[in-house]
CSV table of C-alpha atoms in Angstrom, one decimal:
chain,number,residue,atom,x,y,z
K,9,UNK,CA,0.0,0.0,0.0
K,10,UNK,CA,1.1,3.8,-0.3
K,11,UNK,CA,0.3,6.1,2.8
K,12,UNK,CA,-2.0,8.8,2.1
K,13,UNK,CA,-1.7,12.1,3.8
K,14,UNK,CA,-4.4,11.3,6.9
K,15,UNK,CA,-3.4,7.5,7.6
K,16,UNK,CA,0.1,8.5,8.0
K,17,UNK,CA,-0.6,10.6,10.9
K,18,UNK,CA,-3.3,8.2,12.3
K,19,UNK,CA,-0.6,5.5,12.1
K,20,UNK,CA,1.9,7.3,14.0
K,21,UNK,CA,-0.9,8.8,16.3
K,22,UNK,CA,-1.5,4.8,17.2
K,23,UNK,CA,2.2,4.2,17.2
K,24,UNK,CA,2.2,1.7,14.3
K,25,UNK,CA,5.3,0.4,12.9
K,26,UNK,CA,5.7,1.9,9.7
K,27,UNK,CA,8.5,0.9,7.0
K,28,UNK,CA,9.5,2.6,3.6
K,29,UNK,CA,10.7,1.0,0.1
K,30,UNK,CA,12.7,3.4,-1.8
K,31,UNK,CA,12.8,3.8,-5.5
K,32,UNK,CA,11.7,0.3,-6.0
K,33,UNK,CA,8.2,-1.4,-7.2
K,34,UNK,CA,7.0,-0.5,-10.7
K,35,UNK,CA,8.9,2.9,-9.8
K,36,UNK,CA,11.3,4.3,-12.7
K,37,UNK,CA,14.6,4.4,-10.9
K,38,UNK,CA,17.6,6.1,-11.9
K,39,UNK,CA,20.6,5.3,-9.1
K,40,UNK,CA,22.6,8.2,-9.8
K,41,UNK,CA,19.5,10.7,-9.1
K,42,UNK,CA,18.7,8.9,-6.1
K,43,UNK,CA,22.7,8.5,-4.5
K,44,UNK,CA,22.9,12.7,-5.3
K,45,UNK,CA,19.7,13.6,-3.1
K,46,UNK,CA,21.2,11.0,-0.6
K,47,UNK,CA,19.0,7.9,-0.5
K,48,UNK,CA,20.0,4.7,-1.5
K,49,UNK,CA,17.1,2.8,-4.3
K,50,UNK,CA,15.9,-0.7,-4.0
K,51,UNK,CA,16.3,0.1,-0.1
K,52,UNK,CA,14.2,-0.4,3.4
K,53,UNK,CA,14.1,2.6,5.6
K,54,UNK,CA,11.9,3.1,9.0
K,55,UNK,CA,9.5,5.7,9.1
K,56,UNK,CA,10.1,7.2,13.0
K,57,UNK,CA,7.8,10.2,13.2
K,58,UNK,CA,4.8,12.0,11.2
K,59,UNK,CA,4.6,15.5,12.2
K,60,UNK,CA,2.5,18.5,10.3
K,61,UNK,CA,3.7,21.6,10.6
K,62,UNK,CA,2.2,24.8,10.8
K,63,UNK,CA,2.9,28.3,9.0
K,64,UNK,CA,5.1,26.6,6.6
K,65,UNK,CA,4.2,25.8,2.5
K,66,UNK,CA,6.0,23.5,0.5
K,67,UNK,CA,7.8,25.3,-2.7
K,68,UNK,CA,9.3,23.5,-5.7
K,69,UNK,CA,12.5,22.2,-5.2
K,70,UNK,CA,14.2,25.0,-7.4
K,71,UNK,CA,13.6,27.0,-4.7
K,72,UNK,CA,16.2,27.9,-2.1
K,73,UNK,CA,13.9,28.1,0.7
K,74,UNK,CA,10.2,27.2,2.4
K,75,UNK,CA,8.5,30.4,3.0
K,76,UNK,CA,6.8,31.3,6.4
K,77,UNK,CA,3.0,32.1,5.6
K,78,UNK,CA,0.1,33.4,7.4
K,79,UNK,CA,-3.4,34.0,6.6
K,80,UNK,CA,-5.5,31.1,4.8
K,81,UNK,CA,-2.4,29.3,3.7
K,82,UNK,CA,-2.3,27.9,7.3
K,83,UNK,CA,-4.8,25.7,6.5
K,84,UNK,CA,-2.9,23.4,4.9
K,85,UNK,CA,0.0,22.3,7.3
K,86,UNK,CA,3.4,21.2,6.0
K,87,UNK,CA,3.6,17.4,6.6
K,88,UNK,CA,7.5,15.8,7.2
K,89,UNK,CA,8.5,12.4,7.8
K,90,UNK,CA,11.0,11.1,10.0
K,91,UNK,CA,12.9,8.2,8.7
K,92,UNK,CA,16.1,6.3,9.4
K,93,UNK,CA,17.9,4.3,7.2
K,94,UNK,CA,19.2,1.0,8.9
K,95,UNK,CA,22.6,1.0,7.6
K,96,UNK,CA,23.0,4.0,10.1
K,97,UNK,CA,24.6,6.0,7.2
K,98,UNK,CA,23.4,7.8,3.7
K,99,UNK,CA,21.2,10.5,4.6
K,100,UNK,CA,18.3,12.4,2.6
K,101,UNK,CA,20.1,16.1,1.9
K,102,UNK,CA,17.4,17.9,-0.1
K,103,UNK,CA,15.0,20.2,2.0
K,104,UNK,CA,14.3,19.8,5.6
K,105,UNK,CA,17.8,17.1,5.7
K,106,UNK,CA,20.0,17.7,8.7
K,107,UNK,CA,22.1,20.6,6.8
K,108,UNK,CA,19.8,22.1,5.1
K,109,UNK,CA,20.4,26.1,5.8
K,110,UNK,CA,16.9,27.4,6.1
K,111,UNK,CA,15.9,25.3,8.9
K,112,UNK,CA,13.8,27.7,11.3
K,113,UNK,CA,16.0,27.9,14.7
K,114,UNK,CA,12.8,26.6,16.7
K,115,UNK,CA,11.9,24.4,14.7
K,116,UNK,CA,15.2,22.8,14.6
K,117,UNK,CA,15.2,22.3,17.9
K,118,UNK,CA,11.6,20.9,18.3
K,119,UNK,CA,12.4,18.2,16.1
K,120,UNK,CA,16.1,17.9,16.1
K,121,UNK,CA,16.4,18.4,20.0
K,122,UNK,CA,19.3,16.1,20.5
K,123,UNK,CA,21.1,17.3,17.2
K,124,UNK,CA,21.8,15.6,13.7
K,125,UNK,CA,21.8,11.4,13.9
K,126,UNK,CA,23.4,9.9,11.4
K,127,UNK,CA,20.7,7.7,9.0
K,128,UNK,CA,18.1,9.7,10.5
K,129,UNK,CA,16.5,12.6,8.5
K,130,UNK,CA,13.4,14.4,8.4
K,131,UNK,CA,11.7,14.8,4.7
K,132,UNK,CA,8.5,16.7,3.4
K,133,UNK,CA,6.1,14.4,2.1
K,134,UNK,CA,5.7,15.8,-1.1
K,135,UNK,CA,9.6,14.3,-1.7
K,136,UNK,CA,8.5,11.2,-0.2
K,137,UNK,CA,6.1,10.0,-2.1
K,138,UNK,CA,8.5,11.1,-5.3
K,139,UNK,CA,11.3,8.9,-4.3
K,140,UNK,CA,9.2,5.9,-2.0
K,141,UNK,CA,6.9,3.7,-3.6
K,142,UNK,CA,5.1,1.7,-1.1
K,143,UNK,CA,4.6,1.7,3.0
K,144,UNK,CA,4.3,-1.6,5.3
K,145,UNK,CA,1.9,-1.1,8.4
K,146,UNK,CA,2.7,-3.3,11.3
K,147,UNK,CA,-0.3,-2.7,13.4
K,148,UNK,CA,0.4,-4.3,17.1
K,149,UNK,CA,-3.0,-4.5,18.8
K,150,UNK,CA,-1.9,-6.9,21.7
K,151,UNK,CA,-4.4,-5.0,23.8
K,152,UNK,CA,-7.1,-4.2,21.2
K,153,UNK,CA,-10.4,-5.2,21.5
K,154,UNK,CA,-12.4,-7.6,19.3
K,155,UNK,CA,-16.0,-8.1,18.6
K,156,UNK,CA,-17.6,-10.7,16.2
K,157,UNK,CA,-20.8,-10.6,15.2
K,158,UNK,CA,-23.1,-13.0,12.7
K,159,UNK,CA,-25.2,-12.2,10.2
K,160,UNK,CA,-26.7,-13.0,6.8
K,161,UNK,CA,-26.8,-12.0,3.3
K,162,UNK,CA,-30.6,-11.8,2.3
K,163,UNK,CA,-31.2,-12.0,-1.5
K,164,UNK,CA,-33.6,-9.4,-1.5
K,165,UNK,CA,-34.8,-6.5,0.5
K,166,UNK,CA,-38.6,-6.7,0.8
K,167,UNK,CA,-37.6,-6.6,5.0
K,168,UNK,CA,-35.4,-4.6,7.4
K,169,UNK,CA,-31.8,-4.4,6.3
K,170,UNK,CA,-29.6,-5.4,9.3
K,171,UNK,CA,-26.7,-2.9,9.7
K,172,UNK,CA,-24.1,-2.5,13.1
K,173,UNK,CA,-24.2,0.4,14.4
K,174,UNK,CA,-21.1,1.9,16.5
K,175,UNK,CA,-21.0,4.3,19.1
K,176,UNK,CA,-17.1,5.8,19.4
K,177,UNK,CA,-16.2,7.6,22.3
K,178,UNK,CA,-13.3,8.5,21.7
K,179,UNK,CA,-10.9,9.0,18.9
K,180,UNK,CA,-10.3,5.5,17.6
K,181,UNK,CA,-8.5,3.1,15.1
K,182,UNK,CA,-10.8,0.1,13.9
K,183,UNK,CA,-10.4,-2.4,11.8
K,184,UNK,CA,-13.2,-4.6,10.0
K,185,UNK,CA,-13.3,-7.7,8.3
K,186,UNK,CA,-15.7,-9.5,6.7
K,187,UNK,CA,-16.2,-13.2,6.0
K,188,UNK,CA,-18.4,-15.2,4.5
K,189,UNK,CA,-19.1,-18.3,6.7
K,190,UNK,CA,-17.8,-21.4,6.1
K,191,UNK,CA,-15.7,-20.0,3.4
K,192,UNK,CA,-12.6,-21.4,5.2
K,193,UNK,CA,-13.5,-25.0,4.7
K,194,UNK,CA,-10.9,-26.9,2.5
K,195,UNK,CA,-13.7,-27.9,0.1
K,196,UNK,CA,-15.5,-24.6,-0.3
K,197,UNK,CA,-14.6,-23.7,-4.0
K,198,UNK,CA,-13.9,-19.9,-5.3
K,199,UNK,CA,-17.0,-20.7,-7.4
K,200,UNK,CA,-19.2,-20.4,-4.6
K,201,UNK,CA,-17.7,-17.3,-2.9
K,202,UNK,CA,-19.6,-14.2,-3.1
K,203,UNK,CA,-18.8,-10.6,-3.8
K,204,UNK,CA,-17.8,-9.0,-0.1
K,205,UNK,CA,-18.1,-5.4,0.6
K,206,UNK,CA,-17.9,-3.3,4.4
K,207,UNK,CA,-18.8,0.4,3.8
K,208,UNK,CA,-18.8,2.8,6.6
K,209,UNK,CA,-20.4,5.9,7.3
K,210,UNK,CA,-21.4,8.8,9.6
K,211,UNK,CA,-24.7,8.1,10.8
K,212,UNK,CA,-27.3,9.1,12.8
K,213,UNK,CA,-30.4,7.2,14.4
K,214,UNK,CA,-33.8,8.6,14.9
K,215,UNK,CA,-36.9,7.0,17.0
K,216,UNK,CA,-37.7,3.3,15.5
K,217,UNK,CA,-34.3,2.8,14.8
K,218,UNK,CA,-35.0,4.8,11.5
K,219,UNK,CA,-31.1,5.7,10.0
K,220,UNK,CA,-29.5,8.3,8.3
K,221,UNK,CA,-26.7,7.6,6.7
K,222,UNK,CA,-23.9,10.6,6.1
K,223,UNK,CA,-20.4,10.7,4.8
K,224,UNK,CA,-18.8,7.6,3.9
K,225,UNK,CA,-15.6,7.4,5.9
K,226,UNK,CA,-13.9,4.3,5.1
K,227,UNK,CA,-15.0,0.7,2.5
K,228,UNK,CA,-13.2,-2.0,1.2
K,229,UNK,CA,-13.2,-3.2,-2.3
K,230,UNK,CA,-16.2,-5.0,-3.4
K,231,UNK,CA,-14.3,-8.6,-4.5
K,232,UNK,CA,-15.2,-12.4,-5.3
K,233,UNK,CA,-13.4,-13.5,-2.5
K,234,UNK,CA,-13.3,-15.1,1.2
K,235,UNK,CA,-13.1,-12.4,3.1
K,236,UNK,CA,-12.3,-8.6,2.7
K,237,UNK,CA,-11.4,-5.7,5.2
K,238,UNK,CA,-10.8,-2.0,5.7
K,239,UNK,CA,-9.6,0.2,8.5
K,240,UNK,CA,-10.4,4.2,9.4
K,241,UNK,CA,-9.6,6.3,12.4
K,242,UNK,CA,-13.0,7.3,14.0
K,243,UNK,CA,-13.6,10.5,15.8
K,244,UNK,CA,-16.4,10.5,18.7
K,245,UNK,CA,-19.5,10.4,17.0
K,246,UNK,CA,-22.3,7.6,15.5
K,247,UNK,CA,-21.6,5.4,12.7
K,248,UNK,CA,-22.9,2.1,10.5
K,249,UNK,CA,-21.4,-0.4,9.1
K,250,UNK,CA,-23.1,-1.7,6.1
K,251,UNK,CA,-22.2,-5.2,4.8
K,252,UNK,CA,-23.5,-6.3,1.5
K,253,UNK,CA,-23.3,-8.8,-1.2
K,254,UNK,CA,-25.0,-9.8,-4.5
K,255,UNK,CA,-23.9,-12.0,-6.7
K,256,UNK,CA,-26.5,-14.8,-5.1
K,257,UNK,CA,-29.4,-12.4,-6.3
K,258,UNK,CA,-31.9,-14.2,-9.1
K,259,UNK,CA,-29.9,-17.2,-8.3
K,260,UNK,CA,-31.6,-20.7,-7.3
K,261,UNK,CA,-32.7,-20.5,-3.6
K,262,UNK,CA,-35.3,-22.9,-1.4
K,263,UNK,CA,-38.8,-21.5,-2.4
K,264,UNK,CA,-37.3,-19.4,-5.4
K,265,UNK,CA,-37.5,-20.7,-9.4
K,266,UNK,CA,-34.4,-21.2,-10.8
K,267,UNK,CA,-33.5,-18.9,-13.9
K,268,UNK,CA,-34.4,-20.3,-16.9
K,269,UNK,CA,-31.7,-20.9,-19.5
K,270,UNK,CA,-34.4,-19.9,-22.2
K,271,UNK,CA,-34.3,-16.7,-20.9
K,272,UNK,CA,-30.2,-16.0,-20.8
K,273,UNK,CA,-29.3,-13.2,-20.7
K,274,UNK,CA,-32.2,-11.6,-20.9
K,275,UNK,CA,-33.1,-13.0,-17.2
K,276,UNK,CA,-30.2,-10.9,-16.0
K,277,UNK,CA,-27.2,-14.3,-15.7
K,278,UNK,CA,-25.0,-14.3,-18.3
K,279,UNK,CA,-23.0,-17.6,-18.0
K,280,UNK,CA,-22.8,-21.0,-19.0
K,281,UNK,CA,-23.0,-22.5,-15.7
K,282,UNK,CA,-25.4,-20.0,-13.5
K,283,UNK,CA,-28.3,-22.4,-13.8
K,284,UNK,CA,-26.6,-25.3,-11.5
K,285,UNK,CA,-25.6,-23.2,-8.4
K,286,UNK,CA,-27.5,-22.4,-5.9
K,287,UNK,CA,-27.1,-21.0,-1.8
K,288,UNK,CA,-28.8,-22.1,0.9
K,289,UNK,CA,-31.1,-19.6,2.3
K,290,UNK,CA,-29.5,-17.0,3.4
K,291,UNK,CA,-25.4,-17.0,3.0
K,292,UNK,CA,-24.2,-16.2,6.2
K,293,UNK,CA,-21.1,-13.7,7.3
K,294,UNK,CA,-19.1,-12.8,9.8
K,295,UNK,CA,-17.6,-9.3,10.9
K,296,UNK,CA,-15.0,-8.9,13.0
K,297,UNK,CA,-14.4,-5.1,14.6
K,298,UNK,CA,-11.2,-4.8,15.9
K,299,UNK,CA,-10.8,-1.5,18.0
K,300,UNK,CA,-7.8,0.3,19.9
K,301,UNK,CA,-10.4,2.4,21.9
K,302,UNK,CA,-13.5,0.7,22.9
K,303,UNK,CA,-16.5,1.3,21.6
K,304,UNK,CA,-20.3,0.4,21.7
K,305,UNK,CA,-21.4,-1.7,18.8
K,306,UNK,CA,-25.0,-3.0,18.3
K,307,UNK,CA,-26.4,-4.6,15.1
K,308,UNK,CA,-30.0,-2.8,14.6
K,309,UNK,CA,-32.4,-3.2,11.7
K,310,UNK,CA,-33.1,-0.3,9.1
K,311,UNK,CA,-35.4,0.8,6.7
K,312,UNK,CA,-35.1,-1.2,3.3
K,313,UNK,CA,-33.8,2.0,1.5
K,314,UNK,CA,-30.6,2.1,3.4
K,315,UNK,CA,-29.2,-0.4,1.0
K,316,UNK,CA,-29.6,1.8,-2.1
K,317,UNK,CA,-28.5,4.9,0.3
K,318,UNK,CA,-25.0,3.2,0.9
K,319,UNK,CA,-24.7,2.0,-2.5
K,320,UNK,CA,-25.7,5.3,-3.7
K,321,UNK,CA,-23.1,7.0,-1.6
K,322,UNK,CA,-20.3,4.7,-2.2
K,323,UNK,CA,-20.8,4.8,-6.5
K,324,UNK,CA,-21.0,8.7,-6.1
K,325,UNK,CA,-17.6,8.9,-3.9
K,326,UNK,CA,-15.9,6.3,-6.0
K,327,UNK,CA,-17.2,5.8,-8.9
K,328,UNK,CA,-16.7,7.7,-12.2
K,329,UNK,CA,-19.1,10.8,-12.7
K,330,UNK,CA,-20.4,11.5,-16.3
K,331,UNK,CA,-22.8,14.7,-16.6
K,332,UNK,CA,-25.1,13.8,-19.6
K,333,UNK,CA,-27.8,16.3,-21.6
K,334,UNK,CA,-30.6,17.4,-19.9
K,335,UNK,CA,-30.3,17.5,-16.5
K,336,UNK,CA,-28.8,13.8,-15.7
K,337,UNK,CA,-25.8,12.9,-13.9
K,338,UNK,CA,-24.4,8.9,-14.2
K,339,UNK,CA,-21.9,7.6,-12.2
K,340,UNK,CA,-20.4,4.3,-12.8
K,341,UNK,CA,-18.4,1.8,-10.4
K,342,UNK,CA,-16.6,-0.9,-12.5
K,343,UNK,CA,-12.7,-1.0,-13.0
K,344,UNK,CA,-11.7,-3.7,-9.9
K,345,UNK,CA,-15.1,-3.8,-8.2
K,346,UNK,CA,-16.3,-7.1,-9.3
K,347,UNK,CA,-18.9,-6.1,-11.8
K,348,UNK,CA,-20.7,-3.0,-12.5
K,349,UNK,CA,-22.8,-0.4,-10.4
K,350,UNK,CA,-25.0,2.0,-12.2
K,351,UNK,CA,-26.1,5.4,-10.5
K,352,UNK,CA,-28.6,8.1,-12.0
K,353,UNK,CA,-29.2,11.6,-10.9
K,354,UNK,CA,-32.2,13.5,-12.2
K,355,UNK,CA,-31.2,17.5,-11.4
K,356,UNK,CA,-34.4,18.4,-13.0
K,357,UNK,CA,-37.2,19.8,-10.5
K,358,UNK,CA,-40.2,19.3,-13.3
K,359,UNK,CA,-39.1,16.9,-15.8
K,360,UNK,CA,-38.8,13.2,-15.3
K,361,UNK,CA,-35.5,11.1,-16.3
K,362,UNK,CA,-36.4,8.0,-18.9
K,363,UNK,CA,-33.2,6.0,-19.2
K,364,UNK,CA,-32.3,2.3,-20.7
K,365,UNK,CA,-29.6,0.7,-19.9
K,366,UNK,CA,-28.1,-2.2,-22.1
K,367,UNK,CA,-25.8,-4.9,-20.7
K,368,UNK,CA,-26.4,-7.4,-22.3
K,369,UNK,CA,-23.7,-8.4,-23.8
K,370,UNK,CA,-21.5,-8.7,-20.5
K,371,UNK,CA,-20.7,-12.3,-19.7
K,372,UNK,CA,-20.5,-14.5,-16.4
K,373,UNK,CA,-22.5,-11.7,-14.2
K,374,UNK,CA,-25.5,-11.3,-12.5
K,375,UNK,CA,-28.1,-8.8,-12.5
K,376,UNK,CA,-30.0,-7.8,-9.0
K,377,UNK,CA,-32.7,-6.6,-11.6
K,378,UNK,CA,-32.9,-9.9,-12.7
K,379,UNK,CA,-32.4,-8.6,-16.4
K,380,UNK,CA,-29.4,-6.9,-18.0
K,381,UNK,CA,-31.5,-4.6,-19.9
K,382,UNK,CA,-33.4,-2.0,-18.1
K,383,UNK,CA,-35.8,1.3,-18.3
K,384,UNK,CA,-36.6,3.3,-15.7
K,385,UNK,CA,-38.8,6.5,-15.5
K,386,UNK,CA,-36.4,8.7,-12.2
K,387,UNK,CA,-38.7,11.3,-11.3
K,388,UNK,CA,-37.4,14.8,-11.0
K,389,UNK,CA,-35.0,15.6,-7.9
K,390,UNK,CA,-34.3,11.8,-7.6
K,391,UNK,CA,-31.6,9.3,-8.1
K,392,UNK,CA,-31.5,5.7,-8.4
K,393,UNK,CA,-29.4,2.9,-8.6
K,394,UNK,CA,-30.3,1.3,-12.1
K,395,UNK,CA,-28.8,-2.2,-11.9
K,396,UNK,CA,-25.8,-4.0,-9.9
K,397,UNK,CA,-23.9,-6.6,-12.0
K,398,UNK,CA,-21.9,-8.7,-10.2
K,399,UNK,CA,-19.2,-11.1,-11.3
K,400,UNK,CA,-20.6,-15.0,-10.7
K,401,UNK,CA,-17.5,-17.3,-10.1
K,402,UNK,CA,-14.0,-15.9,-8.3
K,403,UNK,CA,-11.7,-18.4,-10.3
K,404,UNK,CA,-13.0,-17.4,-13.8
K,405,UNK,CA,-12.9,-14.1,-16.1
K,406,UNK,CA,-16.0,-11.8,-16.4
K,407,UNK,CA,-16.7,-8.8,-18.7
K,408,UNK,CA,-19.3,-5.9,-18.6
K,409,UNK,CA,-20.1,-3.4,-21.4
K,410,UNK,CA,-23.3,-0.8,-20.6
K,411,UNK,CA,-24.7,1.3,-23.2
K,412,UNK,CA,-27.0,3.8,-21.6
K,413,UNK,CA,-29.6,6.2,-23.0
K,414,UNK,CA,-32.0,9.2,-21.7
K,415,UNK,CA,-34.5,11.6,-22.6
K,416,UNK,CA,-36.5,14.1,-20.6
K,417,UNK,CA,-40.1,13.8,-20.2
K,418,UNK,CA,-43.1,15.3,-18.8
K,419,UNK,CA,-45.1,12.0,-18.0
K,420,UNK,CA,-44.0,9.1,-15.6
K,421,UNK,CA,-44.7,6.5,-18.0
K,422,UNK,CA,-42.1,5.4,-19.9
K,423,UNK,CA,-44.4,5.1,-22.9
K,424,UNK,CA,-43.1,3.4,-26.0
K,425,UNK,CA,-40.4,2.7,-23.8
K,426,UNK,CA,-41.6,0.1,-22.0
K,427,UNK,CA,-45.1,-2.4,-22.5
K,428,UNK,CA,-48.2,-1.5,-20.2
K,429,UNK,CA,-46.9,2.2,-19.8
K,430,UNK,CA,-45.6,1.5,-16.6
K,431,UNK,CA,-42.3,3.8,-14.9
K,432,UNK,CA,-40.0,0.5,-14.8
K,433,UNK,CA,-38.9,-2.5,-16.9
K,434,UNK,CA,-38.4,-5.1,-15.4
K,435,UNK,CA,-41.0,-3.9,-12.6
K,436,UNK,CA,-39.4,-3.1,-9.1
K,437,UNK,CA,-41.1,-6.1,-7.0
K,438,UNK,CA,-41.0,-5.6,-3.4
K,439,UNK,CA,-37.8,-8.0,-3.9
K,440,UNK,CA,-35.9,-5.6,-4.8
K,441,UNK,CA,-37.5,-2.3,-4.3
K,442,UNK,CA,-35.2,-1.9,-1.2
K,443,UNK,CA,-32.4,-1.2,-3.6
K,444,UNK,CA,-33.6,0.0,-6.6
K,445,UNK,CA,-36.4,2.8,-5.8
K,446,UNK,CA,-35.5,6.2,-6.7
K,447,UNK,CA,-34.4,8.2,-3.5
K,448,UNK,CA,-34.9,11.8,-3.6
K,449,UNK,CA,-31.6,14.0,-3.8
């Protein structure tokens, strides 16, 4: 992994041990650039300290000098790394390095208290992630705390959707991970794994348990796999963790038909073998929340809605954002996310959004609209999530093409659009209305 900006201080905040590779990786590497500024390439270093630094701005390197500011610039702290190479020689000696002349005098002796060590520099972090390519985390949580909790993957939301909701009182470093139950057994087969997300997200919880959700604060990828994780710093506050998967939608459960091959793709399953697998009713997971602080955590039902809220919210914060004609915004989650996520915005306040979307000529995903062609009539000030593909079997390839059209519209019907004038094709059964009913904006 590469540290980013906010879990580099939160790792040093929790006293993590944190290690640097230099110049290696897919990194371009020249070794006489590198041996002039100091470091040493294809090299381990140790990262000591992560301080930020006010009233200082970083200037290009063809600069002589970091300027002292004041006034809005202060916003945006100067953030240096401390590191130490283990040879206990070859120091960094561009700016901020032990001999650099513009070193503020208090400064210098805030951070440098006991003087130059040799190995041991301090570097801006702009220079950092020029030269290093990746960060290891050793997180030692000997004295952490650990809760597991049990739950299920319904294939359908026509009933509450069951989220765990944490209480943090203080600021916090968790760790989640998810896993699908019994997916550790030696004869459990990547065929039969399904596609694992966590997303987590300010939240806040009304009378009847009725939830809000707010800004997403941390996820892990959504992947065919056994088990996925993510971790986040938490300030005090409420939050929900929302677990979801849904590659075992339209697929053959007790009490449900089976998808008809006569009807591939059409039916929304577009693979050879789709027809044979089956779950047993309902998949069930695990999540483990691991915590340097405690904290309260409760699993609590929601409102059927909050799973198209969180998918809503993760597509618009990840996914890619296309502003189409008249009044519609699409944003689409795809590249490494197991499949395809489809989310429409309707800006307009009087007009309503018609839109088709065409997948079917993806291969080896499911659709959670049981179809991979849809139309859907978003009235105005509304979004929706169209469709969620997800890739069928972990151990073989899958591709996803999406051809989407729109027009704006004074009626809900989708008229020609659609048979029996109704606002959406295939209909939105109670099944699935829980995910795919516009929400408004």
């Amino acid at each position: 992994m590469f540290l980013s900006t906010s879990s580099s201080l939160s790792c040093q905040t929790f006293r993590f041990l944190m290690g640097a590779s230099c110049g290696g990786g897919n990194m371009k590497v020249d070794d006489t650039t590198y041996e002039a500024t100091g470091l040493r390439p294809r090299h381990a270093y140790s990262i000591l300290d992560v301080r930020d630094v006010q009233g200082y701005r970083s200037l290009d390197l063809s600069h002589e000098a970091h300027a002292r500011v004041s006034g809005p610039e202060l916003l945006s702290p100067l953030r240096l790394l401390r590191l130490r190479n283990p040879w206990g020689r070859f120091s960094w000696c561009g700016n901020w390095s032990d001999d650099w002349p513009h070193w503020p005098q208090h400064l210098r002796h805030e951070l440098m208290a006991h003087g130059s060590s040799e190995g041991v520099f301090w570097i801006e972090y702009s220079d950092f992630i020029k030269y290093f390519d990746s960060v290891d985390i050793c997180k030692i949580n000997s004295d952490w705390h650990e809760v597991r909790l049990m739950g299920t993957f319904p294939n359908r939301t026509n009933g509450p959707v069951t989220v765990t909701a944490l209480t943090v009182l203080e600021l916090t470093f968790l760790e989640f991970q998810l896993f699908q139950e019994g997916s550790r057994r030696s004869d459990t087969s990547d065929s039969h794994l399904l596609d694992l997300c966590i997303m987590v997200f300010r939240a806040s919880f009304s009378s009847g348990n009725k939830l809000a959700l707010g800004r997403l604060m941390a996820h892990s990828k959504r992947a065919v796999k056994k088990f996925v994780g993510c971790d986040v710093a938490l300030e005090p506050g409420e939050y929900a963790v929302v677990c979801c998967a849904f590659n075992h939608w339209q697929m053959s459960m007790p009490g449900l038909p089976s998808p008809s091959p006569s009807l591939s793709p059409a039916a929304g399953v577009a693979s050879p073998t789709s027809n044979s697998r089956s779950f047993p009713e309902f998949p069930g997971h695990i999540l483990a929340v691991y915590s340097s602080k405690p904290v309260m955590v409760e699993q609590v039902n929601s409102q059927p809605s909050t799973l198209a809220d969180a998918v809503i919210l993760l597509t618009e914060h990840k996914g890619e954002r296309h502003e189409g004609r008249e009044g519609m915004t699409c944003y689409y989650l795809t590249h490494g996310w197991a499949g395809l996520i489809v989310v429409v915005e309707n800006r307009h306040d009087k007009f309503y959004l018609h839109v088709s979307c065409d997948c079917s000529d993806s291969f080896n995903v499911v659709s959670t609209r049981s179809s991979l062609k849809t139309t859907d009539s978003v009235p105005p000030l509304h979004r929706q999530v169209l469709v969620v593909l997800s890739q069928l079997e972990g151990n073989a390839g899958f591709s996803i093409t999406h051809r989407l059209a729109h027009r704006k519209a004074a009626q809900h019907s989708l008229g020609e659009w659609a048979s029996g004038r109704g606002t959406h094709c295939p209909p939105l059964t109670p099944d699935v209305a829980g995910l795919h009913t516009p929400r408004p904006l």
